[in-house]
Coordinates of C-alpha atoms in Angstrom, one line a residue:
M224 CA 282.9 -65.5 34.9
S225 CA 283.4 -63.0 31.8
I226 CA 280.7 -60.5 31.5
S227 CA 279.8 -60.1 28.0
K228 CA 276.3 -58.5 28.0
E229 CA 274.2 -56.3 30.2
S230 CA 271.8 -59.1 31.3
E231 CA 274.8 -61.0 32.9
L232 CA 275.8 -58.0 34.7
E233 CA 272.5 -57.4 36.0
G234 CA 272.3 -61.1 37.2
M235 CA 275.5 -60.8 39.0
K236 CA 274.2 -57.4 40.6
R237 CA 271.1 -59.1 41.8
V238 CA 272.7 -62.1 43.4
S239 CA 275.5 -60.0 44.9
K240 CA 273.0 -57.7 46.4
V241 CA 271.1 -60.7 48.1
V242 CA 274.2 -62.2 49.6
A243 CA 275.5 -58.8 50.8
T244 CA 272.1 -57.8 52.4
T245 CA 272.0 -61.3 54.1
L246 CA 275.5 -61.0 55.5
R247 CA 274.7 -57.4 56.7
L248 CA 271.5 -58.5 58.4
M249 CA 273.1 -61.6 60.0
R250 CA 275.8 -59.5 61.5
E251 CA 273.2 -57.1 62.9
H252 CA 271.1 -60.1 64.2
A253 CA 274.1 -61.7 66.0
K254 CA 273.9 -61.3 69.6
V255 CA 275.2 -62.8 72.9
G256 CA 273.3 -65.9 74.0
I257 CA 271.9 -67.0 70.4
S258 CA 273.2 -70.1 68.8
T259 CA 275.0 -70.2 65.6
K260 CA 272.2 -72.4 64.2
E261 CA 269.6 -69.8 65.1
L262 CA 271.6 -67.2 63.3
D263 CA 272.2 -69.4 60.2
N264 CA 268.4 -70.1 60.1
F265 CA 267.8 -66.3 60.1
G266 CA 270.1 -65.8 57.2
G267 CA 268.5 -68.9 55.3
E268 CA 265.1 -67.3 55.5
I269 CA 266.5 -64.2 53.9
L270 CA 267.9 -66.0 51.1
K271 CA 264.7 -67.9 50.6
S272 CA 262.7 -64.7 50.6
H273 CA 264.7 -63.6 47.5
G274 CA 264.4 -66.9 45.8
A275 CA 268.2 -67.6 46.2
K276 CA 269.7 -71.0 47.1
S277 CA 272.5 -71.5 49.7
A278 CA 275.6 -72.0 47.5
P279 CA 277.7 -74.3 49.9
Y280 CA 274.6 -76.4 50.4
E281 CA 273.8 -76.7 46.6
T282 CA 277.5 -77.1 45.7
Y283 CA 279.0 -79.4 48.5
G284 CA 276.0 -80.4 50.7
F285 CA 277.2 -78.3 53.6
P286 CA 275.2 -78.7 56.7
G287 CA 274.0 -75.1 56.9
Y288 CA 272.8 -72.0 54.7
S289 CA 276.1 -70.2 55.6
C290 CA 279.4 -70.9 57.3
I291 CA 279.6 -69.5 60.7
S292 CA 283.1 -69.8 62.3
V293 CA 283.8 -68.8 65.9
N294 CA 286.9 -68.0 67.8
E295 CA 289.7 -70.6 66.9
E296 CA 287.6 -71.8 63.8
A297 CA 289.4 -70.4 60.7
A298 CA 286.6 -71.2 58.2
H299 CA 283.7 -73.5 57.3
G300 CA 282.2 -73.5 60.7
I301 CA 278.9 -75.6 60.9
P302 CA 276.0 -73.7 62.4
S303 CA 275.0 -75.6 65.7
N304 CA 272.4 -75.4 68.4
Q305 CA 275.2 -76.2 70.8
K306 CA 277.4 -73.3 69.8
I307 CA 276.1 -70.2 71.8
L308 CA 277.6 -66.9 71.0
K309 CA 279.3 -65.1 73.9
E310 CA 280.5 -61.5 74.6
G311 CA 284.0 -60.8 72.8
D312 CA 283.6 -63.7 70.4
L313 CA 285.5 -63.6 67.2
V314 CA 282.8 -64.4 64.6
N315 CA 283.1 -64.8 60.8
I316 CA 280.1 -65.2 58.6
D317 CA 280.6 -66.3 54.9
V318 CA 277.3 -66.1 52.7
S319 CA 277.3 -67.3 49.1
A320 CA 274.2 -68.0 47.1
E321 CA 272.8 -68.8 43.5
L322 CA 270.0 -66.8 41.9
N323 CA 268.6 -67.3 38.5
G324 CA 271.9 -69.1 37.4
F325 CA 274.3 -66.5 38.8
W326 CA 276.6 -67.1 41.8
A327 CA 278.1 -64.6 44.4
D328 CA 280.1 -64.8 47.6
N329 CA 281.0 -62.6 50.5
G330 CA 282.2 -62.8 54.2
G331 CA 283.4 -60.9 57.1
S332 CA 284.7 -61.4 60.6
F333 CA 283.8 -59.2 63.6
V334 CA 283.9 -59.0 67.4
L335 CA 280.6 -59.6 69.2
G336 CA 280.1 -56.9 71.7
K337 CA 283.0 -55.8 73.7
D338 CA 286.5 -56.7 72.6
I339 CA 287.6 -58.2 75.9
H340 CA 289.9 -60.5 74.1
N341 CA 291.6 -57.9 71.9
H342 CA 290.5 -59.5 68.4
Q343 CA 289.8 -56.0 67.0
P344 CA 293.3 -55.3 65.6
L345 CA 293.1 -58.8 63.6
V346 CA 289.8 -57.8 62.3
D347 CA 290.9 -54.3 61.3
A348 CA 293.9 -55.6 59.5
S349 CA 292.0 -58.1 57.5
R350 CA 289.3 -55.7 56.5
D351 CA 291.8 -52.9 55.7
I352 CA 294.1 -55.3 53.7
L353 CA 291.1 -56.4 51.6
H354 CA 290.3 -52.9 50.8
K355 CA 293.8 -52.1 49.6
A356 CA 294.1 -55.3 47.7
I357 CA 290.6 -54.8 45.9
H358 CA 291.4 -51.3 44.9
S359 CA 294.7 -52.5 43.5
I360 CA 292.9 -54.8 41.2
K361 CA 292.2 -54.1 37.5
G362 CA 292.7 -55.8 34.1
G363 CA 296.2 -56.8 33.4
V364 CA 297.4 -56.9 37.2
K365 CA 299.2 -60.1 38.2
I366 CA 297.2 -62.2 40.6
S367 CA 300.6 -63.0 42.3
D368 CA 301.2 -59.2 42.9
I369 CA 297.9 -59.0 44.9
G370 CA 299.1 -61.9 46.8
Y371 CA 302.4 -60.3 47.6
L372 CA 300.5 -57.1 48.6
I373 CA 298.2 -59.1 51.1
E374 CA 301.2 -60.9 52.6
T375 CA 303.3 -57.8 52.9
E376 CA 300.5 -55.8 54.5
A377 CA 299.9 -58.6 56.9
K378 CA 303.4 -58.8 58.1
N379 CA 303.6 -55.0 58.5
S380 CA 300.7 -55.4 60.7
G381 CA 302.2 -58.1 62.9
F382 CA 300.2 -61.0 61.5
K383 CA 300.5 -63.9 59.0
V384 CA 298.3 -65.2 56.1
I385 CA 296.8 -68.5 55.5
K386 CA 298.4 -70.0 52.5
N387 CA 295.9 -72.8 51.4
L388 CA 292.7 -70.7 51.5
A389 CA 292.1 -68.3 48.6
G390 CA 289.8 -66.1 46.6
H391 CA 288.5 -67.3 43.4
G392 CA 286.5 -66.6 40.2
V393 CA 282.6 -66.6 40.7
G394 CA 279.7 -66.1 38.5
R395 CA 278.2 -69.2 36.8
S396 CA 279.3 -71.4 39.7
L397 CA 280.6 -70.9 43.2
H398 CA 284.2 -71.5 42.2
E399 CA 285.7 -70.8 38.8
A400 CA 288.9 -69.8 37.1
P401 CA 291.1 -68.3 38.4
E402 CA 290.9 -70.8 41.1
D403 CA 293.6 -69.5 43.4
I404 CA 293.8 -65.8 44.3
L405 CA 296.1 -66.5 47.1
N406 CA 297.1 -64.4 50.1
Y407 CA 300.8 -64.6 49.1
R408 CA 302.9 -64.4 46.0
V409 CA 303.6 -67.6 43.8
K410 CA 306.4 -66.2 41.5
T411 CA 305.9 -68.8 39.0
N412 CA 302.3 -67.7 38.7
R413 CA 301.9 -65.4 35.5
E414 CA 298.3 -65.2 35.4
R415 CA 296.7 -61.9 35.4
F416 CA 293.2 -60.4 36.3
R417 CA 291.1 -59.8 33.3
K418 CA 288.8 -57.0 32.5
N419 CA 285.1 -57.8 32.6
T420 CA 285.4 -60.8 34.9
T421 CA 283.9 -61.4 38.3
V422 CA 286.0 -62.7 41.1
A423 CA 285.5 -63.1 44.8
V424 CA 288.7 -61.8 46.5
E425 CA 289.3 -62.7 50.2
T426 CA 291.7 -62.1 53.0
F427 CA 292.7 -64.8 55.5
I428 CA 294.8 -63.1 58.1
S429 CA 296.1 -65.0 61.2
T430 CA 297.9 -64.5 64.5
Q431 CA 300.0 -67.8 64.5
S432 CA 299.1 -70.3 61.6
T433 CA 299.9 -70.4 58.0
V434 CA 298.0 -73.4 57.1
A435 CA 294.1 -74.4 57.6
V436 CA 293.6 -78.0 58.6
Q437 CA 290.3 -79.9 58.7
L438 CA 288.8 -81.2 61.9
N439 CA 287.2 -84.6 62.1
D440 CA 283.6 -83.3 61.3
G441 CA 284.9 -83.0 57.6
W442 CA 284.2 -79.3 57.4
T443 CA 285.6 -77.0 60.0
L444 CA 289.0 -75.7 59.6
V445 CA 291.5 -74.4 62.1
G446 CA 294.9 -73.0 62.1
N447 CA 297.8 -75.6 62.1
R448 CA 299.5 -73.6 64.9
G449 CA 296.5 -72.4 66.8
G450 CA 295.6 -68.7 67.3
Y451 CA 293.0 -66.9 65.4
V452 CA 292.0 -66.2 61.7
T453 CA 289.8 -63.4 60.3
Q454 CA 288.5 -63.2 56.7
H455 CA 286.8 -60.5 54.7
E456 CA 285.5 -61.0 51.3
H457 CA 283.8 -59.2 48.3
T458 CA 282.7 -60.2 45.0
I459 CA 283.9 -57.6 42.3
L460 CA 283.7 -56.9 38.6
I461 CA 287.3 -56.0 37.3
T462 CA 287.6 -53.1 34.9
D463 CA 290.4 -51.2 33.4
D464 CA 290.2 -48.7 36.3
E465 CA 288.5 -49.0 39.8
P466 CA 286.7 -52.3 40.3
V467 CA 283.0 -52.4 40.7
I468 CA 282.3 -53.9 44.2
L469 CA 279.2 -56.0 43.7
T470 CA 278.7 -56.9 47.4
E471 CA 279.4 -53.4 48.7
S472 CA 276.2 -53.2 50.5
N473 CA 277.3 -55.8 53.1
R474 CA 279.1 -52.8 54.7
I475 CA 281.9 -54.7 56.0
W476 CA 283.9 -51.6 55.4
G477 CA 281.7 -49.4 57.8

């Protein structure tokens, strides 16, 4: 979305704060012994209290208010009463919503309780790489250069990237141009980030896989070679200098 007036920026700030607050409170609410459905319902009530609507439900008919992926699930995990969170689980929560005609998106992976399975290095890599990528974005920067940065940083950390999941434009709908802010460089892509536009930038860092494949439930994605995937995401406003991180209050950076 291209921001051309103050009212549009205010609209993006409001919806971004709602999804960021929802994500933060869901992370804090997650605990050993609760189901992902209970956690999703908790988040859904927060969205409703702000007058916001779940973006995946509104756009795609997703069976939940948010995507909650656990352990080997890479993305788009369906909230379930049968999926009970356990100590050391690798959990990803992705919250996106619409409010008054504006849309925002954010997400984050974390280890529940004690890191008994050594997932924290993967979580840290995803979070830190997103921080570096976002702070390298300004008007005129090539989208492919950010992809190169993400993949290079992942390799330097001993990990891989998922190549068929990507960040995207966001604002007047959940997915807008640019549609593919990829986690690797496509040399033929000469598209550049544009000043005063809003985009959702996200990392998909993995231990083994490079492609996400869909399970038979029609939603859940897992890695093509197994292993684990972490994701972190912010909605930002691009400027000529440092970006404005609209979902900063989700506190995925600490």
